[in-house]
XYZ file of C-alpha atoms in Angstrom:
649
model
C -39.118 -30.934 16.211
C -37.540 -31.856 12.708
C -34.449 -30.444 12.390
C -33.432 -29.880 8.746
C -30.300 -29.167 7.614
C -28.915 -25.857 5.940
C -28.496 -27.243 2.626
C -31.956 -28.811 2.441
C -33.595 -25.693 3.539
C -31.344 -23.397 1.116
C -32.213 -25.639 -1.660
C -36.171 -25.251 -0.667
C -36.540 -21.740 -0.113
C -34.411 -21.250 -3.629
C -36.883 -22.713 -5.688
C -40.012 -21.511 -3.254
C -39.074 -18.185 -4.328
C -41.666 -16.034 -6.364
C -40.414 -13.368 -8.436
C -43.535 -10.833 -8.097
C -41.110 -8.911 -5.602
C -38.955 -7.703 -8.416
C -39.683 -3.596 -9.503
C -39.232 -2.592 -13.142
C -38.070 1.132 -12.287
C -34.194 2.186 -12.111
C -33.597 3.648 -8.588
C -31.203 6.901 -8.594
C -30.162 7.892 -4.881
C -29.288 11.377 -5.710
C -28.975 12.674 -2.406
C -28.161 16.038 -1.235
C -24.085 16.075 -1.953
C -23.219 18.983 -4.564
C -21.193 16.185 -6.785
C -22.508 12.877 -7.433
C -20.415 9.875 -8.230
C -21.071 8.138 -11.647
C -22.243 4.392 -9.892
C -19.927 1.504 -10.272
C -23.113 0.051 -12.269
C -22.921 2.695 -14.823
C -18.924 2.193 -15.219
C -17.697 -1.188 -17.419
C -13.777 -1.506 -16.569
C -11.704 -3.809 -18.684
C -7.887 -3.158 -16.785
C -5.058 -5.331 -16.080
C -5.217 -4.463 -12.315
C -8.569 -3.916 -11.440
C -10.780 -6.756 -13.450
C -8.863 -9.726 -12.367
C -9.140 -8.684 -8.442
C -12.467 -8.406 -8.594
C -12.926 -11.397 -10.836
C -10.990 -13.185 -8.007
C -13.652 -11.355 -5.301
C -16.642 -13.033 -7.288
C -15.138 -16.307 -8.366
C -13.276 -17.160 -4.966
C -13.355 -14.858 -2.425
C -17.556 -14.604 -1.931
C -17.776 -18.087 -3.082
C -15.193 -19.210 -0.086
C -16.478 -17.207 2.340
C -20.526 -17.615 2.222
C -19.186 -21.625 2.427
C -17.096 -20.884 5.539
C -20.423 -19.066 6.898
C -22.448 -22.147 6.901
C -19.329 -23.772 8.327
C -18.910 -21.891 11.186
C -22.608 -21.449 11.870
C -23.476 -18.250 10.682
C -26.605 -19.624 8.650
C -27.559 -21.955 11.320
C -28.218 -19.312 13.629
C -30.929 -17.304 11.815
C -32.858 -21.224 11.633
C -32.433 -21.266 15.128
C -33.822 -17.876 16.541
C -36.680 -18.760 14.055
C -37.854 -22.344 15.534
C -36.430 -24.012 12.577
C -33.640 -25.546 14.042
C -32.407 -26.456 17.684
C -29.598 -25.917 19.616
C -27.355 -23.014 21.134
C -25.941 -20.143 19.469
C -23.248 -21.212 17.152
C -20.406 -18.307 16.790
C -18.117 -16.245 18.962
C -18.870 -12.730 18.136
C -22.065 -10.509 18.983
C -21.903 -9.456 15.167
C -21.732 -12.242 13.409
C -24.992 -11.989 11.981
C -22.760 -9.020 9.556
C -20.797 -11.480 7.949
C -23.941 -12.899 5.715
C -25.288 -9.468 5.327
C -22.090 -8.194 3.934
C -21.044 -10.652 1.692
C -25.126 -10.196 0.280
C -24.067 -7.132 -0.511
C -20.530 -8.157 -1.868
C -23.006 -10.715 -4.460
C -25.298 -8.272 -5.277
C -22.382 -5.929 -6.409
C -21.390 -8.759 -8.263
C -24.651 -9.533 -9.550
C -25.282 -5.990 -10.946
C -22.546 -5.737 -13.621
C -22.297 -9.895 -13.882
C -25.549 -11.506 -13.775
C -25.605 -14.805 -12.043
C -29.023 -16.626 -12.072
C -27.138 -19.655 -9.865
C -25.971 -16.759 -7.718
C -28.875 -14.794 -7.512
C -31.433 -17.884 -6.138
C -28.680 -18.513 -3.351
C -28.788 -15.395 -2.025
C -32.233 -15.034 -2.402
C -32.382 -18.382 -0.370
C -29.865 -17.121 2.578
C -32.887 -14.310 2.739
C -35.231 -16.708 3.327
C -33.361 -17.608 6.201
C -32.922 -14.275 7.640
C -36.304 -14.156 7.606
C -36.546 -17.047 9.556
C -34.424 -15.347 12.163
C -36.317 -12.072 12.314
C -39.011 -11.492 15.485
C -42.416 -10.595 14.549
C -41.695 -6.735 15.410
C -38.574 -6.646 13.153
C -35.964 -7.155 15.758
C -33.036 -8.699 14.205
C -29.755 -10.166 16.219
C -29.986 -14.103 16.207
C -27.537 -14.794 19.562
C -29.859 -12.074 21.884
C -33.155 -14.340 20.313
C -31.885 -17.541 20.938
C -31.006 -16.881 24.533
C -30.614 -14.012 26.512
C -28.795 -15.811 28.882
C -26.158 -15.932 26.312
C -23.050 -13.500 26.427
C -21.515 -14.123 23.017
C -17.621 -12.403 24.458
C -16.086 -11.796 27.754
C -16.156 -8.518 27.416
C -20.079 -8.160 27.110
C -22.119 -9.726 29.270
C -25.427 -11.353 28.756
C -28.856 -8.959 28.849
C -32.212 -9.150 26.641
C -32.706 -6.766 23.478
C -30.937 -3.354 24.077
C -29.198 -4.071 27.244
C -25.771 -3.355 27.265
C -25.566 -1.399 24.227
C -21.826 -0.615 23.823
C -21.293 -3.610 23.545
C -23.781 -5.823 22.304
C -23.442 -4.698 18.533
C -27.639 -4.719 17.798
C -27.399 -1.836 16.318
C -24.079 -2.732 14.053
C -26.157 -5.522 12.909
C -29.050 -3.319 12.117
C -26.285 -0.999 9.952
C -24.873 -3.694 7.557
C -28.435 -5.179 7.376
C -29.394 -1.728 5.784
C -26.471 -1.029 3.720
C -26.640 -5.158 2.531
C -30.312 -4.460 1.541
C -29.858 -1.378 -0.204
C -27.204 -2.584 -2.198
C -29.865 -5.907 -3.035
C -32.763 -3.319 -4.014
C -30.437 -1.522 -6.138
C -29.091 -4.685 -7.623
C -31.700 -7.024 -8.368
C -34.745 -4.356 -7.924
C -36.008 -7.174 -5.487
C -37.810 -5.716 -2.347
C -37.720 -9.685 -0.247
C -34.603 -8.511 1.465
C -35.336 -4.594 1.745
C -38.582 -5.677 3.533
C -36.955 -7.057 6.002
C -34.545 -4.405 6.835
C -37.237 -1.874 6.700
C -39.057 -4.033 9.020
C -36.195 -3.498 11.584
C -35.601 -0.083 10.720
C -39.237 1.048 11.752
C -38.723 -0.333 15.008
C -35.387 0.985 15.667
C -37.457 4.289 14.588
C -39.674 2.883 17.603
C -37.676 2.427 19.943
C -34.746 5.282 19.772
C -36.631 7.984 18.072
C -38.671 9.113 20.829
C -36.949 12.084 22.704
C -36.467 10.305 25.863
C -34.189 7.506 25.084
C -30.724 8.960 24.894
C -28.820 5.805 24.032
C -26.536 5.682 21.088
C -24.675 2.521 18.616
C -21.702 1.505 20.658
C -20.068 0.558 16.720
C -21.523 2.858 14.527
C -22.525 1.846 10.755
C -25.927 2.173 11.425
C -26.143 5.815 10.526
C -24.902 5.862 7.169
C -27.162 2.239 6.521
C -30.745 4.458 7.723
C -29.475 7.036 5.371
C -29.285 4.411 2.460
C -32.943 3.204 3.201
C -33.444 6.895 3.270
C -32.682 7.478 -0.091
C -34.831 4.736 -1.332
C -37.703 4.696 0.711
C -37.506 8.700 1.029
C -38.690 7.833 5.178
C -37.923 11.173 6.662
C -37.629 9.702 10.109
C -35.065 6.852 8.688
C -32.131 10.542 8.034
C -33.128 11.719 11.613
C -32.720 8.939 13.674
C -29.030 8.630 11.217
C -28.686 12.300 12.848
C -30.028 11.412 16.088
C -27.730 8.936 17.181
C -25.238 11.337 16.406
C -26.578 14.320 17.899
C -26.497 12.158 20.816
C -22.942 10.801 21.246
C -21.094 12.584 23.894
C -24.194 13.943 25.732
C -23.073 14.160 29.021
C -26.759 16.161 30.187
C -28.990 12.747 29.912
C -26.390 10.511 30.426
C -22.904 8.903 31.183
C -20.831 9.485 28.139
C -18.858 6.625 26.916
C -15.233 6.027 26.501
C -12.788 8.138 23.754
C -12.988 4.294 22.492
C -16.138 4.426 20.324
C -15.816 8.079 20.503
C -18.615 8.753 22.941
C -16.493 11.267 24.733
C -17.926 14.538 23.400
C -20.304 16.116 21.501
C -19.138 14.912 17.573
C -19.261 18.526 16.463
C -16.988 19.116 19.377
C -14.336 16.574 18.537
C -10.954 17.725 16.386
C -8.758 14.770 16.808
C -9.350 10.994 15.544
C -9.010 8.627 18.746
C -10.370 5.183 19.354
C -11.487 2.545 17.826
C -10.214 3.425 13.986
C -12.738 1.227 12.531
C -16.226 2.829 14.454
C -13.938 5.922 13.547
C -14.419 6.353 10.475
C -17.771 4.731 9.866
C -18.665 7.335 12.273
C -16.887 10.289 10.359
C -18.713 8.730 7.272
C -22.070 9.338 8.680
C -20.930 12.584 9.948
C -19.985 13.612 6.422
C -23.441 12.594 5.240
C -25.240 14.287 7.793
C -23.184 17.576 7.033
C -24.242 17.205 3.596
C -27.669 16.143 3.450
C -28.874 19.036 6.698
C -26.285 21.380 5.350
C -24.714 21.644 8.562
C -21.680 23.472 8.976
C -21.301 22.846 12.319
C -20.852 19.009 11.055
C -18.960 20.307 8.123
C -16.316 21.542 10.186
C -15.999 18.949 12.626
C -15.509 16.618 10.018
C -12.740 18.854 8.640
C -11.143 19.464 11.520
C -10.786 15.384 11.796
C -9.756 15.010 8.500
C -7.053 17.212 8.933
C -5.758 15.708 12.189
C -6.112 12.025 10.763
C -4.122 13.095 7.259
C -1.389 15.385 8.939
C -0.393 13.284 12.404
C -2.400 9.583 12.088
C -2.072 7.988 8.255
C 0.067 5.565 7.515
C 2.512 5.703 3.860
C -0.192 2.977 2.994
C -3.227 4.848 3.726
C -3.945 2.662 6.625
C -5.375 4.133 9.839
C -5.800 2.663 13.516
C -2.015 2.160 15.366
C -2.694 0.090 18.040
C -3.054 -3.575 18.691
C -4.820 -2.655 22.118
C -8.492 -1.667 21.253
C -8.009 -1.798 17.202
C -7.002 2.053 17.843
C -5.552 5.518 16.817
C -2.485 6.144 18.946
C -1.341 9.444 19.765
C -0.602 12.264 17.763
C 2.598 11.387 14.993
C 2.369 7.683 16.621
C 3.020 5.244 14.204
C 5.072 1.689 14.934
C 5.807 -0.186 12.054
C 6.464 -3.593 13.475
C 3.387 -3.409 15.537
C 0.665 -1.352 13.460
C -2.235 -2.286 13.589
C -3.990 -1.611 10.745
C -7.200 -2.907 10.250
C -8.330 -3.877 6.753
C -12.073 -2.973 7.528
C -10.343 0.689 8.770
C -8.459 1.187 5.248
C -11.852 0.150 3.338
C -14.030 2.776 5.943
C -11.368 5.196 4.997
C -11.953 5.007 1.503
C -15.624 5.106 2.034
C -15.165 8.578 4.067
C -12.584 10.760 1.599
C -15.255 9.461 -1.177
C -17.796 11.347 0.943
C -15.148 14.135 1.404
C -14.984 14.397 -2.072
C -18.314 14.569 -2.915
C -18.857 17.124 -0.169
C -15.561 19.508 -1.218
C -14.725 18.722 -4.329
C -10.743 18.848 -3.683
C -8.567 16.097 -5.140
C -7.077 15.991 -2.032
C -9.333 13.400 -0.611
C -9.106 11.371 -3.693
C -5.077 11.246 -2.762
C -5.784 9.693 0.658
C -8.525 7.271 -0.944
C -6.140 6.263 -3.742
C -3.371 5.451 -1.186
C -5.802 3.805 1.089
C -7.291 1.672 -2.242
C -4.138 0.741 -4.012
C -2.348 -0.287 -0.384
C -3.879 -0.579 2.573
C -7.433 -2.021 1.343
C -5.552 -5.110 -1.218
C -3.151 -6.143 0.908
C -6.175 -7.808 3.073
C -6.308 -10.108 1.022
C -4.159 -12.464 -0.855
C -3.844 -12.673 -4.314
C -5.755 -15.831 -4.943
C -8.693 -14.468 -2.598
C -9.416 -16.745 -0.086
C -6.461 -15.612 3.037
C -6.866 -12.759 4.939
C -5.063 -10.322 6.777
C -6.327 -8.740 9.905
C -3.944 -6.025 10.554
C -1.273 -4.873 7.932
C 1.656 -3.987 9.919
C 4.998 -2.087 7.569
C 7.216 -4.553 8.992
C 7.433 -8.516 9.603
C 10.333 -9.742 11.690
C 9.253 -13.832 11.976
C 9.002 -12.918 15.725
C 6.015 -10.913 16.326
C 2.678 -12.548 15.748
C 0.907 -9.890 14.261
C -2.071 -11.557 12.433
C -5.548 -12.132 13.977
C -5.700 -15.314 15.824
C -1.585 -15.025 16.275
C -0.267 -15.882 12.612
C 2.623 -14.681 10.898
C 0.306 -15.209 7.471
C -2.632 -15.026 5.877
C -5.610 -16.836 6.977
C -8.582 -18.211 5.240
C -10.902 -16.693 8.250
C -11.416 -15.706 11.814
C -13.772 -16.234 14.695
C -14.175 -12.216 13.898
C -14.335 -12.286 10.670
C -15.106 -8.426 9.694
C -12.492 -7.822 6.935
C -13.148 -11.028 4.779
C -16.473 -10.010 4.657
C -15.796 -6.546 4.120
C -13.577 -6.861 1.581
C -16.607 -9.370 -0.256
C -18.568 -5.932 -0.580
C -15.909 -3.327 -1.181
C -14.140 -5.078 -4.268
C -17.005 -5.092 -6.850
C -17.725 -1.110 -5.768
C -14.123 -0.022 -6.749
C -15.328 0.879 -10.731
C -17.982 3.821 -8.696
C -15.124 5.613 -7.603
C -13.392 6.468 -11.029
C -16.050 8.923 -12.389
C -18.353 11.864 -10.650
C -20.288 14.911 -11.746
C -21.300 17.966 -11.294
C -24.216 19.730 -13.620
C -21.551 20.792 -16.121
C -18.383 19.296 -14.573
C -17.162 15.733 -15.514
C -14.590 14.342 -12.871
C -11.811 12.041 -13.767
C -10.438 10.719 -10.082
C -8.958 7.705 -10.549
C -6.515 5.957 -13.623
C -8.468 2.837 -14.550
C -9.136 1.543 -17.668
C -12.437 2.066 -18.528
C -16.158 3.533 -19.916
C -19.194 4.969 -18.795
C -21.787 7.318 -19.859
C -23.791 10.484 -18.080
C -25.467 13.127 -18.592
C -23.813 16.684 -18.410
C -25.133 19.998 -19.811
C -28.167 18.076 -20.563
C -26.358 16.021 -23.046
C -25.596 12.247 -23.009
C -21.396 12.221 -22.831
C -19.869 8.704 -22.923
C -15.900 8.901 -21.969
C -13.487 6.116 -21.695
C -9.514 5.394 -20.451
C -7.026 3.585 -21.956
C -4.234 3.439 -19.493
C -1.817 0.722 -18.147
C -1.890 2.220 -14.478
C -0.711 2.543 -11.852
C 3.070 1.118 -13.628
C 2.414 3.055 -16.660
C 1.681 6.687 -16.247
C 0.421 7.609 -19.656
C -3.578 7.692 -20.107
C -5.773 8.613 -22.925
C -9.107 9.578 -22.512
C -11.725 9.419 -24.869
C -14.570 11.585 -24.954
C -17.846 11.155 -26.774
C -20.770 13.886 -26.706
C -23.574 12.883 -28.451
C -24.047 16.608 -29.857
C -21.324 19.617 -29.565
C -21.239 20.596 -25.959
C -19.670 22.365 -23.460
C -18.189 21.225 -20.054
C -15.082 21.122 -18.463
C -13.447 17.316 -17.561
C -11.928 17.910 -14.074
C -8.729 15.745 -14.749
C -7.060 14.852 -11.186
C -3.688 15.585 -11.001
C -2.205 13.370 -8.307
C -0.238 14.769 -5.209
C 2.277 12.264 -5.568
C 3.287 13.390 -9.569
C 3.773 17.051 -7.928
C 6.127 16.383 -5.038
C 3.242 15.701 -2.438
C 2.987 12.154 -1.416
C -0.561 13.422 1.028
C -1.819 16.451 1.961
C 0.066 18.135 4.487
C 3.728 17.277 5.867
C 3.367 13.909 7.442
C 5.741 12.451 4.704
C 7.549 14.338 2.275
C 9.904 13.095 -1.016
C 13.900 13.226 -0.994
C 14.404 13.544 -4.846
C 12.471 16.411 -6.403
C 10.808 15.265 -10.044
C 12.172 17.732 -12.607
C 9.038 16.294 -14.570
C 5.200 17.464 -14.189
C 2.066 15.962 -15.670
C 1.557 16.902 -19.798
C -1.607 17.261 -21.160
C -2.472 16.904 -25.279
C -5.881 17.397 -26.333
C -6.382 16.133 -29.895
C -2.215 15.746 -30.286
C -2.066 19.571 -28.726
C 0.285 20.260 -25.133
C -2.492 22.288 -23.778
C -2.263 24.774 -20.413
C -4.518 24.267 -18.165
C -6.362 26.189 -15.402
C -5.969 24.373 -12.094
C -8.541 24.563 -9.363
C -8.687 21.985 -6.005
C -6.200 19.764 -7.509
C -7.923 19.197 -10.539
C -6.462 20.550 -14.415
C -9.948 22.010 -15.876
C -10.268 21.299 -19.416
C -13.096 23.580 -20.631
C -14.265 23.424 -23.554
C -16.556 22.785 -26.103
C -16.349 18.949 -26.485
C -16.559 17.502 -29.981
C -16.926 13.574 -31.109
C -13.645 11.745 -31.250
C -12.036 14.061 -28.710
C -8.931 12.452 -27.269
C -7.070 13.512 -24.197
C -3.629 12.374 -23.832
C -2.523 12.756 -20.309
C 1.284 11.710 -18.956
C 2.184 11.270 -15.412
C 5.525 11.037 -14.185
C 6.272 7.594 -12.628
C 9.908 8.338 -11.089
C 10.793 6.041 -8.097
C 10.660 8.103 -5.174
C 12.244 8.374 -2.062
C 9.942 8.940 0.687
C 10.807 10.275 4.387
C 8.449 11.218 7.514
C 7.703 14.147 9.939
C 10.583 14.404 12.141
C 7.573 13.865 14.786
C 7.388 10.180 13.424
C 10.038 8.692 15.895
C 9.514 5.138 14.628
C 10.485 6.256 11.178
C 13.186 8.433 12.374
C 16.376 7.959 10.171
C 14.477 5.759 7.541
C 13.272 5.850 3.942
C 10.284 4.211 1.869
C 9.821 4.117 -1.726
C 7.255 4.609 -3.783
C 6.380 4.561 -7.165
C 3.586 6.577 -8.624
C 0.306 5.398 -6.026
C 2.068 2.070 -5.417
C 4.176 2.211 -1.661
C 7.258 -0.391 -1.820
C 8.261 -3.115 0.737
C 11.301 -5.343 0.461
C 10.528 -9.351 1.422
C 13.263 -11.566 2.472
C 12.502 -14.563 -0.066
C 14.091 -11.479 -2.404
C 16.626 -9.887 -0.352
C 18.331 -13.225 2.125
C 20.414 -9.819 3.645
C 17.056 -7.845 4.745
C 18.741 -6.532 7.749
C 21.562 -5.209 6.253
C 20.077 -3.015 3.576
C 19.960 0.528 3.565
C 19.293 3.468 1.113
C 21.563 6.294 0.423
C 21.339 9.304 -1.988
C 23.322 8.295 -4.977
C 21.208 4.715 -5.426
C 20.173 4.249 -8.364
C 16.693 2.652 -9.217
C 15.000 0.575 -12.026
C 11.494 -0.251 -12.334
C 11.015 -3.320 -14.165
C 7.235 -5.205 -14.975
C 7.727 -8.797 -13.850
C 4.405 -10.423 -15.657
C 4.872 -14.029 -13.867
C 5.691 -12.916 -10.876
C 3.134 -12.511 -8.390
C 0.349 -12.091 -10.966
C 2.609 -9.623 -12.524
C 3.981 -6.426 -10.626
C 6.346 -3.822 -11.664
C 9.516 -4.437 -9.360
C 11.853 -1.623 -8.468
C 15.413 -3.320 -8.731
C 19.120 -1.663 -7.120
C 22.787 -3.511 -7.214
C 21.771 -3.853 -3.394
C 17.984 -5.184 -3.665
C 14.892 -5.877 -5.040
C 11.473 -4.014 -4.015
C 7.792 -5.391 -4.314
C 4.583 -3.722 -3.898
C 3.429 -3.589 -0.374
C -0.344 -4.983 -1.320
C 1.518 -8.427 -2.232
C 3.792 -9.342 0.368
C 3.651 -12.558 2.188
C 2.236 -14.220 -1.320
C 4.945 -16.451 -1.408
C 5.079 -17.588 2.739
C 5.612 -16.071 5.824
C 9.230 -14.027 5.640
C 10.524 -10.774 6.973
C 9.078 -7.455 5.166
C 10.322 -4.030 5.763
C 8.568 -0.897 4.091
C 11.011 1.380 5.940
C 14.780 0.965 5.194
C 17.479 2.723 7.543
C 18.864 6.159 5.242
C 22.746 5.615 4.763
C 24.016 9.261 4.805
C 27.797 8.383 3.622
């Protein structure tokens, strides 16, 4: 056999490629939730904090890590399960087949607000070789094709298609295949790769959608990636096999139940309390959010609440980050949370943000929103460094040179890993952050997050553009915009923050010292207006004119932050934080990082630094200097501290 290499075939298949595929009609995946979010397509940001990063995703970070994919095999192996190529499986990990399908998706993010013809024929030509890769019947997980002899970890063995499901990640690989594809559809309005995933979906239909196989995912993601072919393809039996797999976790009748690991331990709508795995977690709770909303399940509905609750009040990190432990990438106990040893995982903080959006849209209480904003402005950016091509792993609150807490034992950030989830993760997430600004509801027009910005939908059966002028998160003052095309009435649903009314998160996990004598203002048209409140949200109902302005000021005090007396790791210590941005001090800044403690009477400046580390606002005392938390270990490996012990004298 010929064996070609990668770049020869990518550079065939890109100009073999016929464009027939390509639909004229806008897809709208409306869904079943009682709000629907305004999509990221339909929102044009033009911030100071928000454009460059994901400028940086599309320039550098997708660029640099489809290259490191053909580098470390990734490519070659779909060439290889097809004939095209020989040799063994290239690649340690049963999943990475997910690492092309996500960054697809982080491209055709890209691709939808930036066209990129270059772009466009490259991933169309990495489709050509997944197609290569897939079996006649749709089957779809290159290492199991090649040989299934093969037993890509030690801790699953080798078996043909199916065997050893816990561990063998087929059904992962099916998920991000689905959600990859979707996002391409939507994108380009292409149907080459949505074919394909289709292709494997009707077999996994096949094969687990009879009622006598009672296996489920042992990493979930497939559920919520059926229920976005679902709401293209409208394929009924797509949403119940999503439910299915559910149903079926902690069956103990038909079979042995699995470990508390990938929750498998009970029934889902019996479980109250987050435990394993935080990653399969939350993609888990994701698709158990959909499910409540799209069957109108309350029996769903209140598991999912009842895990919410347990996650925000006893398992959430200051930075929104979820998942304690080192061992198994997992929730600890209840009010367990290390600092020096968190774990962490980026992919966890970016499926966190992808559930309390779902939360959201199921509830409509700001309160999720809070958690997702933490999660987004901390946990999620501080995977990645700030020219986008190193990587953290886990994000730990504390870095003392001695403890090797990155993947692959680092003390920095790396430019990838043998499992390489978060890189490619974050490739997808970044170009979605402008979808989760706006969202609607018949006559309700919801304003969740501070970005600069403009969009336009429909409400009252009016067109309504609306845009933000704001310098957030340093600057707390905002003015919105809004634009009716005739005189109409709705009401904007204007979040007000927890943490600019003396509630850091929901619940008492972490609480503020100093007590803001200030509280968000609101002007409408130069006015101080009063304002209903309802869920979190100041309801401005009105009649909406042309030209209306909102003026909207949010105190940005530097506050002190302790934990739940519960939290014995934080026990005697103090954070700060600054409106949604959670403080760390570095020791490049502060040579005496050991020393330094926090006591009542300090006194705190925030000052905006533009050359320093692609310009942050600092928070300054006679004693130190503070950065944010998502941009530590820029500047080299040093000791970081988020927690500082609480002087008392």
């Amino acid at each position: 056999m010929k064996i070609l290499s990668l770049s020869s075939i990518i550079l065939m298949v890109a100009f073999s490629l016929s464009c027939s595929d390509k639909i004229d009609k806008e897809i709208v995946n409306k869904g079943a939730y009682p709000i629907q979010g305004v999509p990221f397509s339909k929102v044009q940001i033009n911030d100071n904090f928000w454009l460059p990063k994901i400028e940086t995703n599309r320039t550098a970070t997708i660029p640099a890590s489809f290259e490191k994919c053909e580098e470390m095999g990734r490519m070659d192996n779909f060439l290889i399960a097809g004939g095209k190529m020989d040799g063994p499986v290239k690649g340690a990990m049963p999943f990475d087949d997910t690492d092309v399908y996500k960054i697809i998706e982080g491209a055709s993010y890209s691709m939808t607000t930036i066209p990129d013809p270059k772009l466009d024929a490259y991933v169309d030509s990495i489709i050509q070789l997944i197609q290569i890769g897939q079996e006649e019947d749709g089957y779809l997980t290159t290492y199991k094709t090649i040989d299934s002899t093969y037993a890509p970890a030690q801790w699953c063995p080798a078996g043909g298609r199916w065997a050893n499901l816990t561990c063998s990640h087929e059904l992962y690989n099916s998920g991000h295949l689905f959600e990859a594809a979707a996002a391409h559809y939507n994108a380009t309005g292409k149907t080459n790769f949505l074919d394909l995933a289709t292709k494997n979906a009707d077999l996994l239909v096949k094969v687990f959608g009879s009622e006598d196989n009672y296996q489920v995912p042992g990493h979930q993601i497939v559920e919520t990636g059926l229920i976005k072919l679902y709401q293209i393809t409208k394929k009924q039996e797509y949403l119940d096999l999503a439910k299915h797999f559910l149903d079926l976790r902690g069956d103990s009748i038909h079979r042995t139940i699995g470990e508390p690991y990938n929750q498998d331990h009970f029934p889902v709508v019996q479980q109250k309390e987050a435990v394993g795995h935080a990653v399969r977690a939350a993609y888990m709770y994701a698709g158990m959010t959909d499910v409540a909303a799209l069957f109108q399940d309350s029996s769903y509905q209140q598991a999912i609440d009842n895990i919410w609750e347990n996650v925000v009040y006893k398992k959430l990190y200051l930075t929104g980050g979820i998942g304690a432990l080192h061992q198994g990438e997992a929730f600890g106990e209840n009010y367990e949370l290390p600092n020096l040893t968190a774990y962490n995982e980026t992919c966890a903080a970016i499926a966190n943000v992808y559930w309390n959006y779902r939360m959201f849209l199921l509830h409509g209480d700001s309160k999720y929103i809070d958690v997702l904003e933490r999660s987004l402005y901390n946990g999620v950016i501080s995977g990645v460094g700030l020219e986008g091509t190193t990587f953290f792993y886990p994000n730990p609150l504390e870095c003392d040179m001695h403890y090797h807490f990155n993947s692959g034992g680092s003390l920095t950030r790396e430019p990838w890993f043998d499992c390489s989830c978060c890189p490619s993760n974050l490739c997808r997430f970044m170009p979605s952050v402008p979808g989760y600004i706006y969202a609607t509801n018949a006559e309700k027009l919801y304003v969740n997050l501070f970005i600069q910005s403009e969009t336009e939908t429909e409400l009252n059966n009016s067109k309504v553009s609306i845009s933000q002028t704001s310098n957030y998160p340093w600057d707390g003052n905002i003015k919105i915009q809004v634009h009716p095309q005739k005189e109409t009435q709705f009401a904007v649903y204007l979040r007000i923050p927890g943490w600019a009314t003396d509630q850091p998160v929901p619940g008492d996990l972490y609480r503020y010292l100093n007590h803001s004598d200030e509280n968000p203002v609101i002007k409408i048209n130069g006015e101080t207006v009063e304002v209903k409140k309802e869920n979190g949200y100041a309801v401005l109902n009105r009649t909406w004119r042309e030209n209306d302005v909102v003026e909207y000021s949010l105190p940005m005090q530097v506050h002190q932050i302790i934990a739940n007396e519960n939290v014995k790791e934080d026990a005697g210590l103090v954070a700060l934080e600054r409106g949604p941005i959670v403080y760390c001090m570095e020791e490049v800044d502060n040579p005496e990082i050991d020393l330094l403690t926090i006591d009542g009477e300090t006194d705190f400046s925030a000052i905006y630094e533009p050359n320093l580390l692609n310009g942050v606002e600092v928070i300054k005392t006679t004693e130190f200097s503070a950065i944010p938390y998502y941009a530590w270990n820029n500047r080299g490996a040093n000791k970081m501290k988020v927690w500082l012990p609480r002087n008392n004298n």
